[in-house]
Amino acid sequence: MASPTSTNPAHAHFESVLQAQLCQDVLSSFQGLCRALGLEPGGGLPQYHKIKAQLNYWSAKSLWAKLDKRASQPVYQQGQACTSTKCLVVGAGPCGLRAAVELAMLGARVVLVEKRTKFSRHNVLHLWPFTIHDLRALGAKKFYGRFCTGSLDHISIRQLQLLLLKVALLLGVEIHWGVTFTGLQPPPRKGSGWRAQLQPSPPAQLANYEFDVLISAAGGKFVPEGFTVREMRGKLAIGITANFVNRRTVEETQVPEISGVARIYNQSFFQSLLKATGIDLENIVYYKDDTHYFVMTAKKQCLLRLGVLRQDWPETDRLLGSANVVPEALQRFARAAADFATHGKLGKLEFAQDAHGRPDVSAFDFTSMMRAESSARVQEKHGARLLLGLVGDCLVEPFWPLGTGVARGFLAAFDAAWMVKRWAEGAGPLEVLAERESLYQLLSQTSPENMHRNVAQYGLDPASRYPNLNLRAVTPSQVRDLYDVEAKEPVRRMSDKTDSGKPATGLVATQEELLHWCQEQTAGYPGVHVTNLSSSWADGLALCALVHRLRPGLLEPSELQGVGALEATSWALKMAEHELGITPVLSAQAMVAGNDPLGLIAYLSHFHSAFKSTPHNPAGPVSQGSPGTASAVLFLGKLQRTLQRTRVQVEAETPSTEEPPVPEPDVPVTPASQYQEASAEDLCALCGEHLYILERLCANGRFFHRSCFRCHICEATLWPSGYGQHPGDGHYYCLQHLPQPGHKEDSSDRGPESQDLPIHSENNMPSRPSIPVAPQEGTSPVPSQPTRRLIRLSSPERQRLSSLHLTPDPEMEAPPKPPRSCSVLARQALEGSFVGWGMPVQSPQVLVAVEKEEEEESPCSSDEEAEEDVPLDSDTEQVLWNFAKNSGTMNSYPTWRRTLLRRAKEEEMKRFCKAQAIQRRQNEIEAALRELEAKGTELELALRSRGSSPEQQKALWLEQLLQLVQKKNSLVAEEAELMITVQELNLEEKQWQLDQELRTYMNQEEALKTAADQQAENEVLRKLVDVVNQRDALIRFQEERRLSELPSGPGPKG
């Protein structure tokens, strides 16, 4: 076919626009196109129709077809929805350009200003399915042929900006470069409009441009005046990005991408990285795009130790400032991490150049993220109304490991354009703002799983994207403060306040209410007379009565006759922790002595908040389904004790070959204290400093600061069920570094494998459904599982076991589903490791038919529809499952191969995002607990002082302290919920690894296996059975807890 440029010069300019890879080249090519066609750039939709009318050859027509299909949606009203609306968009980032495209399709006049003059950001963005479909519908494949052709769906920021810039120019958006927006210029008199303050001096046409809509997409550091921004803080988090030159060699194309590896569920990888390079990371991601893009989270101490940071500063701006970062050391750090993660297969890594011609590697802080309190405002002066909207990072700064930035940015751009449409239709300002804020409430909750599944139907109308949409969730009366008339000061919103001062639901209101509740619960028990919250509890009988009231059957009151106060109190403290999930904040000695009344009140308030909804019924026990108990805390406590008992049993059975570590001289080594021995809860067992009530963390009957309770080796925070104490040196370790009995130090990273979940059994489960059982202490140690025996399975049985994925009833939504079997299938199919399974070869007729169908539907290899994943039904997936077991067969079917690989990477990405969301929330909880501890310390000092403060003031302080205690308990319970999810992720990863290891043995010929091979295979199989049982226990626990939380009829169940 002859080149179109031979007959029409405009065709050459158009092809240059399509192929241009630099911002300036796009602009110059488009200006040449407009000159050749006799048009003026920035003419809106009429300009687009004129270009389309004059460029009607095949290459251009395929693009017009896509854009016309989008513009033909009814919501745009054939480009007439906003013809009288003038918009100014600030920022040519992906979100600003996407908003400009939507506004142009609505028919508005759109002017965009950008302070930069080129696109130079190589960093890569993860794409959700709807963003892929959206960009394809805008002609992404015409502008960027490699769009979403790899195993992971992503695109570099620069490429995304380029393709959106080209669409915006074609749709008539007027763009000005090198212009900085500095503020608004209100109308000076009636009859005039709003203008922008711009620097440097803009052309007269732009300076005099009056608009009635401003969309700010200028990034997180610029938020227009009038908007309130809220900070969400976690603990220090340092990210590092690095872009290396992609030469696109054969060797480079064969290096697999890394959708995300997180320490939280794959500790062995990061331990190996630390041993090999000295680099300590929390996570790492690798995308292959225009560059080899790596992003990772590094630990501060590691950066200081390796000389990346010169000095340790408490201020993050100073810590990561250019004066404190050594560029050469940072480059060595990033290069070594990237080389290790890819096994050195990328060859010599050369940094790409950033906008300033320097190596494109940087360290950034994402400790805190900013979020605007509102997404829109309206300002009015001299009768001229201005609608202001936020999109992109200035609306919500994304948390990069989740990969939500561009997806939620596009959603916000659609919502903002919908707001402009409603504004142009004549809806009232308060109605428009209320609808926009109703949509904004949904933004942070969106994910591919909870949006409409049919991404092809997504459009500007929010109902096409959000299920169960309620545009009246926010009422007009609630957004009056967002409507600023004349020079009225904006009203402070209630949501801006960090603490309204009112007790939240479930908090103890007064000391008298707590005393009255305790009296009700202990009424009728012989010898128990609760008259106060101090001396009435010294004999231990009142606490035993309270525990018995909540958990009858643990001990009969008659058995307490003749038992000493210290022994009774110790028993009650232990049972409250082991059976109710209520951790102590004071020792048995302090309770008997009565020298810590504040600690006792704080401890009893935990009982009240957890069980106060339980109806008082002296004639019978409480319902075993009481909703207030922290079942997650209880479950993890049992898990921790199971781990300790398993370790003791293994040590008793296995002669140790390791020397116990020599304790450091500056750390006193003492055995773990029991409750009756821990008389020094006022002092931290590690640092010896004073412990205030809100600071107390109890582990093994001893009390610590949370900041002190860290791994002795890596200093990582020790989470519930994620640590162990070494009996030889008395130190605490994370499971990754916990020394293992009978193993040398180089195998200590296998620590987590010794952790067993409490296995469900009909005989040992108590009647309360949300509490798994742990063996009673005081009895001889017994295994948490039945005695194991050697299991011999046939190959088909082993195959079914290795691919087993436990899933609950789909109607029961509580426990998250384990990964689909297709994830494992894809990995194995591509690695060709299915040899020797002894399975019959099935006919590949289905695959051949699909391949032929794909070829017939896709005559052009560049057609983007050829890149769509093939949907898998259950029958086809089963065929693949059996067919893929023959080595190399999947290479003959590239469509299925690509589909399977994408499915596998999607599962990896989901797990990584889930892990990072958990880790971020853990960091936020840790930061919140530090704030609570600081406030609690001030209140406790005030209450304990011997000053002459009035009793009313002291009562108020006590009420505030109890509120802080309850907030802490809520955060600790949420932390435990997160750790249960971590257990699930760990088990998923462990099962996958064991499955891989088992397959390597099973691929060998039986006749060639040595005795050692058979023994190793049986050991892997045993571990796999253990993991399956543990996952079963975890799923049962989640199901039972969900059932216990279902609403029931009035009164306790019989």
mmCIF file of N, CA, C and O in Angstrom, residues 539-593:
data_model
loop_
_atom_site.group_PDB
_atom_site.id
_atom_site.type_symbol
_atom_site.label_atom_id
_atom_site.label_comp_id
_atom_site.label_asym_id
_atom_site.label_seq_id
_atom_site.Cartn_x
_atom_site.Cartn_y
_atom_site.Cartn_z
ATOM 1 N N ASP A 539 -8.242 -9.275 97.392
ATOM 2 C CA ASP A 539 -8.195 -10.711 97.717
ATOM 3 C C ASP A 539 -8.296 -11.598 96.488
ATOM 4 O O ASP A 539 -8.203 -12.828 96.602
ATOM 5 N N GLY A 540 -8.510 -11.039 95.316
ATOM 6 C CA GLY A 540 -8.574 -11.821 94.083
ATOM 7 C C GLY A 540 -9.917 -12.464 93.825
ATOM 8 O O GLY A 540 -10.168 -12.929 92.697
ATOM 9 N N LEU A 541 -10.823 -12.504 94.828
ATOM 10 C CA LEU A 541 -12.104 -13.173 94.643
ATOM 11 C C LEU A 541 -12.997 -12.416 93.649
ATOM 12 O O LEU A 541 -13.714 -13.027 92.849
ATOM 13 N N ALA A 542 -12.962 -11.080 93.705
ATOM 14 C CA ALA A 542 -13.818 -10.299 92.812
ATOM 15 C C ALA A 542 -13.404 -10.506 91.358
ATOM 16 O O ALA A 542 -14.262 -10.658 90.474
ATOM 17 N N LEU A 543 -12.109 -10.535 91.091
ATOM 18 C CA LEU A 543 -11.655 -10.744 89.716
ATOM 19 C C LEU A 543 -11.976 -12.165 89.260
ATOM 20 O O LEU A 543 -12.375 -12.379 88.108
ATOM 21 N N CYS A 544 -11.818 -13.148 90.144
ATOM 22 C CA CYS A 544 -12.193 -14.518 89.791
ATOM 23 C C CYS A 544 -13.689 -14.612 89.480
ATOM 24 O O CYS A 544 -14.107 -15.306 88.554
ATOM 25 N N ALA A 545 -14.498 -13.916 90.270
ATOM 26 C CA ALA A 545 -15.937 -13.921 90.040
ATOM 27 C C ALA A 545 -16.270 -13.293 88.688
ATOM 28 O O ALA A 545 -17.133 -13.788 87.951
ATOM 29 N N LEU A 546 -15.592 -12.202 88.344
ATOM 30 C CA LEU A 546 -15.847 -11.544 87.066
ATOM 31 C C LEU A 546 -15.480 -12.461 85.902
ATOM 32 O O LEU A 546 -16.228 -12.578 84.926
ATOM 33 N N VAL A 547 -14.339 -13.140 86.010
ATOM 34 C CA VAL A 547 -13.927 -14.056 84.947
ATOM 35 C C VAL A 547 -14.902 -15.226 84.856
ATOM 36 O O VAL A 547 -15.286 -15.654 83.761
ATOM 37 N N HIS A 548 -15.308 -15.745 86.011
ATOM 38 C CA HIS A 548 -16.240 -16.869 86.008
ATOM 39 C C HIS A 548 -17.586 -16.456 85.433
ATOM 40 O O HIS A 548 -18.242 -17.239 84.730
ATOM 41 N N ARG A 549 -18.011 -15.237 85.723
ATOM 42 C CA ARG A 549 -19.280 -14.750 85.179
ATOM 43 C C ARG A 549 -19.244 -14.718 83.654
ATOM 44 O O ARG A 549 -20.225 -15.038 82.984
ATOM 45 N N LEU A 550 -18.098 -14.389 83.093
ATOM 46 C CA LEU A 550 -17.974 -14.268 81.646
ATOM 47 C C LEU A 550 -17.578 -15.576 80.986
ATOM 48 O O LEU A 550 -17.858 -15.776 79.805
ATOM 49 N N ARG A 551 -16.886 -16.451 81.727
ATOM 50 C CA ARG A 551 -16.502 -17.765 81.193
ATOM 51 C C ARG A 551 -16.723 -18.841 82.249
ATOM 52 O O ARG A 551 -15.793 -19.301 82.892
ATOM 53 N N PRO A 552 -17.962 -19.236 82.453
ATOM 54 C CA PRO A 552 -18.216 -20.284 83.449
ATOM 55 C C PRO A 552 -17.549 -21.587 83.028
ATOM 56 O O PRO A 552 -17.326 -21.846 81.848
ATOM 57 N N GLY A 553 -17.257 -22.427 83.984
ATOM 58 C CA GLY A 553 -16.677 -23.726 83.696
ATOM 59 C C GLY A 553 -15.176 -23.771 83.840
ATOM 60 O O GLY A 553 -14.588 -24.856 83.918
ATOM 61 N N LEU A 554 -14.514 -22.619 83.875
ATOM 62 C CA LEU A 554 -13.064 -22.628 84.044
ATOM 63 C C LEU A 554 -12.686 -23.010 85.470
ATOM 64 O O LEU A 554 -11.686 -23.688 85.695
ATOM 65 N N LEU A 555 -13.492 -22.562 86.431
ATOM 66 C CA LEU A 555 -13.207 -22.840 87.839
ATOM 67 C C LEU A 555 -14.470 -22.594 88.640
ATOM 68 O O LEU A 555 -15.139 -21.574 88.463
ATOM 69 N N GLU A 556 -14.807 -23.525 89.508
ATOM 70 C CA GLU A 556 -15.961 -23.342 90.361
ATOM 71 C C GLU A 556 -15.594 -22.455 91.544
ATOM 72 O O GLU A 556 -14.495 -22.567 92.098
ATOM 73 N N PRO A 557 -16.488 -21.552 91.946
ATOM 74 C CA PRO A 557 -16.173 -20.668 93.083
ATOM 75 C C PRO A 557 -15.804 -21.421 94.350
ATOM 76 O O PRO A 557 -14.979 -20.948 95.139
ATOM 77 N N SER A 558 -16.389 -22.599 94.540
ATOM 78 C CA SER A 558 -16.078 -23.365 95.748
ATOM 79 C C SER A 558 -14.619 -23.809 95.788
ATOM 80 O O SER A 558 -14.058 -24.032 96.875
ATOM 81 N N GLU A 559 -13.985 -23.914 94.624
ATOM 82 C CA GLU A 559 -12.594 -24.352 94.580
ATOM 83 C C GLU A 559 -11.630 -23.261 95.046
ATOM 84 O O GLU A 559 -10.441 -23.526 95.235
ATOM 85 N N LEU A 560 -12.113 -22.044 95.221
ATOM 86 C CA LEU A 560 -11.242 -20.958 95.661
ATOM 87 C C LEU A 560 -11.080 -20.903 97.176
ATOM 88 O O LEU A 560 -10.309 -20.089 97.680
ATOM 89 N N GLN A 561 -11.830 -21.747 97.895
ATOM 90 C CA GLN A 561 -11.708 -21.745 99.346
ATOM 91 C C GLN A 561 -10.308 -22.184 99.759
ATOM 92 O O GLN A 561 -9.806 -23.222 99.327
ATOM 93 N N GLY A 562 -9.684 -21.367 100.560
ATOM 94 C CA GLY A 562 -8.341 -21.670 101.031
ATOM 95 C C GLY A 562 -7.241 -21.232 100.098
ATOM 96 O O GLY A 562 -6.054 -21.407 100.405
ATOM 97 N N VAL A 563 -7.577 -20.649 98.927
ATOM 98 C CA VAL A 563 -6.579 -20.188 97.973
ATOM 99 C C VAL A 563 -6.151 -18.768 98.353
ATOM 100 O O VAL A 563 -6.991 -17.915 98.667
ATOM 101 N N GLY A 564 -4.856 -18.512 98.332
ATOM 102 C CA GLY A 564 -4.355 -17.203 98.700
ATOM 103 C C GLY A 564 -4.727 -16.132 97.689
ATOM 104 O O GLY A 564 -5.048 -16.413 96.529
ATOM 105 N N ALA A 565 -4.661 -14.897 98.137
ATOM 106 C CA ALA A 565 -5.044 -13.773 97.280
ATOM 107 C C ALA A 565 -4.141 -13.670 96.060
ATOM 108 O O ALA A 565 -4.615 -13.433 94.943
ATOM 109 N N LEU A 566 -2.826 -13.875 96.254
ATOM 110 C CA LEU A 566 -1.900 -13.746 95.133
ATOM 111 C C LEU A 566 -2.142 -14.856 94.107
ATOM 112 O O LEU A 566 -2.138 -14.606 92.892
ATOM 113 N N GLU A 567 -2.384 -16.071 94.584
ATOM 114 C CA GLU A 567 -2.612 -17.180 93.654
ATOM 115 C C GLU A 567 -3.927 -17.012 92.904
ATOM 116 O O GLU A 567 -3.999 -17.243 91.697
ATOM 117 N N ALA A 568 -4.965 -16.581 93.604
ATOM 118 C CA ALA A 568 -6.254 -16.381 92.955
ATOM 119 C C ALA A 568 -6.173 -15.264 91.915
ATOM 120 O O ALA A 568 -6.716 -15.386 90.803
ATOM 121 N N THR A 569 -5.504 -14.197 92.275
ATOM 122 C CA THR A 569 -5.378 -13.080 91.326
ATOM 123 C C THR A 569 -4.566 -13.497 90.105
ATOM 124 O O THR A 569 -4.895 -13.127 88.966
ATOM 125 N N SER A 570 -3.501 -14.252 90.330
ATOM 126 C CA SER A 570 -2.671 -14.720 89.214
ATOM 127 C C SER A 570 -3.481 -15.593 88.271
ATOM 128 O O SER A 570 -3.375 -15.472 87.035
ATOM 129 N N TRP A 571 -4.292 -16.490 88.841
ATOM 130 C CA TRP A 571 -5.126 -17.349 88.001
ATOM 131 C C TRP A 571 -6.111 -16.524 87.180
ATOM 132 O O TRP A 571 -6.286 -16.749 85.980
ATOM 133 N N ALA A 572 -6.742 -15.549 87.804
ATOM 134 C CA ALA A 572 -7.735 -14.739 87.099
ATOM 135 C C ALA A 572 -7.091 -13.914 85.985
ATOM 136 O O ALA A 572 -7.653 -13.778 84.895
ATOM 137 N N LEU A 573 -5.908 -13.358 86.233
ATOM 138 C CA LEU A 573 -5.220 -12.586 85.199
ATOM 139 C C LEU A 573 -4.882 -13.468 83.996
ATOM 140 O O LEU A 573 -5.042 -13.065 82.843
ATOM 141 N N LYS A 574 -4.411 -14.686 84.300
ATOM 142 C CA LYS A 574 -4.036 -15.585 83.211
ATOM 143 C C LYS A 574 -5.257 -16.035 82.418
ATOM 144 O O LYS A 574 -5.236 -16.063 81.182
ATOM 145 N N MET A 575 -6.355 -16.370 83.094
ATOM 146 C CA MET A 575 -7.550 -16.815 82.393
ATOM 147 C C MET A 575 -8.170 -15.674 81.583
ATOM 148 O O MET A 575 -8.688 -15.892 80.489
ATOM 149 N N ALA A 576 -8.111 -14.470 82.114
ATOM 150 C CA ALA A 576 -8.653 -13.331 81.366
ATOM 151 C C ALA A 576 -7.890 -13.129 80.063
ATOM 152 O O ALA A 576 -8.475 -12.797 79.027
ATOM 153 N N GLU A 577 -6.584 -13.362 80.105
ATOM 154 C CA GLU A 577 -5.787 -13.198 78.894
ATOM 155 C C GLU A 577 -5.977 -14.368 77.945
ATOM 156 O O GLU A 577 -6.148 -14.184 76.739
ATOM 157 N N HIS A 578 -5.966 -15.587 78.488
ATOM 158 C CA HIS A 578 -5.998 -16.779 77.642
ATOM 159 C C HIS A 578 -7.387 -17.092 77.107
ATOM 160 O O HIS A 578 -7.511 -17.677 76.022
ATOM 161 N N GLU A 579 -8.440 -16.744 77.846
ATOM 162 C CA GLU A 579 -9.790 -17.137 77.444
ATOM 163 C C GLU A 579 -10.687 -15.972 77.056
ATOM 164 O O GLU A 579 -11.717 -16.175 76.422
ATOM 165 N N LEU A 580 -10.310 -14.756 77.428
ATOM 166 C CA LEU A 580 -11.123 -13.593 77.090
ATOM 167 C C LEU A 580 -10.405 -12.622 76.175
ATOM 168 O O LEU A 580 -11.018 -11.694 75.643
ATOM 169 N N GLY A 581 -9.102 -12.789 75.998
ATOM 170 C CA GLY A 581 -8.352 -11.881 75.139
ATOM 171 C C GLY A 581 -8.090 -10.528 75.762
ATOM 172 O O GLY A 581 -7.847 -9.556 75.055
ATOM 173 N N ILE A 582 -8.112 -10.443 77.098
ATOM 174 C CA ILE A 582 -7.875 -9.178 77.799
ATOM 175 C C ILE A 582 -6.491 -9.240 78.439
ATOM 176 O O ILE A 582 -6.262 -9.968 79.409
ATOM 177 N N THR A 583 -5.562 -8.494 77.882
ATOM 178 C CA THR A 583 -4.182 -8.526 78.368
ATOM 179 C C THR A 583 -4.043 -7.671 79.625
ATOM 180 O O THR A 583 -4.681 -6.617 79.743
ATOM 181 N N PRO A 584 -3.221 -8.098 80.557
ATOM 182 C CA PRO A 584 -3.076 -7.341 81.813
ATOM 183 C C PRO A 584 -2.289 -6.055 81.616
ATOM 184 O O PRO A 584 -1.454 -5.954 80.716
ATOM 185 N N VAL A 585 -2.576 -5.085 82.478
ATOM 186 C CA VAL A 585 -1.795 -3.851 82.515
ATOM 187 C C VAL A 585 -1.160 -3.637 83.881
ATOM 188 O O VAL A 585 -0.504 -2.619 84.099
ATOM 189 N N LEU A 586 -1.388 -4.584 84.777
ATOM 190 C CA LEU A 586 -0.728 -4.546 86.077
ATOM 191 C C LEU A 586 -0.518 -5.973 86.559
ATOM 192 O O LEU A 586 -1.161 -6.902 86.078
ATOM 193 N N SER A 587 0.398 -6.135 87.494
ATOM 194 C CA SER A 587 0.752 -7.473 87.968
ATOM 195 C C SER A 587 -0.179 -7.904 89.082
ATOM 196 O O SER A 587 -0.922 -7.108 89.667
ATOM 197 N N ALA A 588 -0.132 -9.192 89.399
ATOM 198 C CA ALA A 588 -0.934 -9.711 90.497
ATOM 199 C C ALA A 588 -0.511 -9.090 91.820
ATOM 200 O O ALA A 588 -1.352 -8.777 92.672
ATOM 201 N N GLN A 589 0.785 -8.893 92.026
ATOM 202 C CA GLN A 589 1.260 -8.290 93.270
ATOM 203 C C GLN A 589 0.736 -6.879 93.434
ATOM 204 O O GLN A 589 0.319 -6.480 94.525
ATOM 205 N N ALA A 590 0.762 -6.100 92.352
ATOM 206 C CA ALA A 590 0.275 -4.728 92.441
ATOM 207 C C ALA A 590 -1.221 -4.714 92.719
ATOM 208 O O ALA A 590 -1.723 -3.839 93.444
ATOM 209 N N MET A 591 -1.949 -5.682 92.170
ATOM 210 C CA MET A 591 -3.388 -5.731 92.384
ATOM 211 C C MET A 591 -3.714 -6.087 93.835
ATOM 212 O O MET A 591 -4.634 -5.524 94.440
ATOM 213 N N VAL A 592 -2.959 -7.032 94.377
ATOM 214 C CA VAL A 592 -3.181 -7.422 95.768
ATOM 215 C C VAL A 592 -2.770 -6.307 96.718
ATOM 216 O O VAL A 592 -3.456 -6.018 97.704
ATOM 217 N N ALA A 593 -1.662 -5.664 96.410
ATOM 218 C CA ALA A 593 -1.177 -4.590 97.280
ATOM 219 C C ALA A 593 -2.024 -3.332 97.162
ATOM 220 O O ALA A 593 -2.024 -2.496 98.076
#
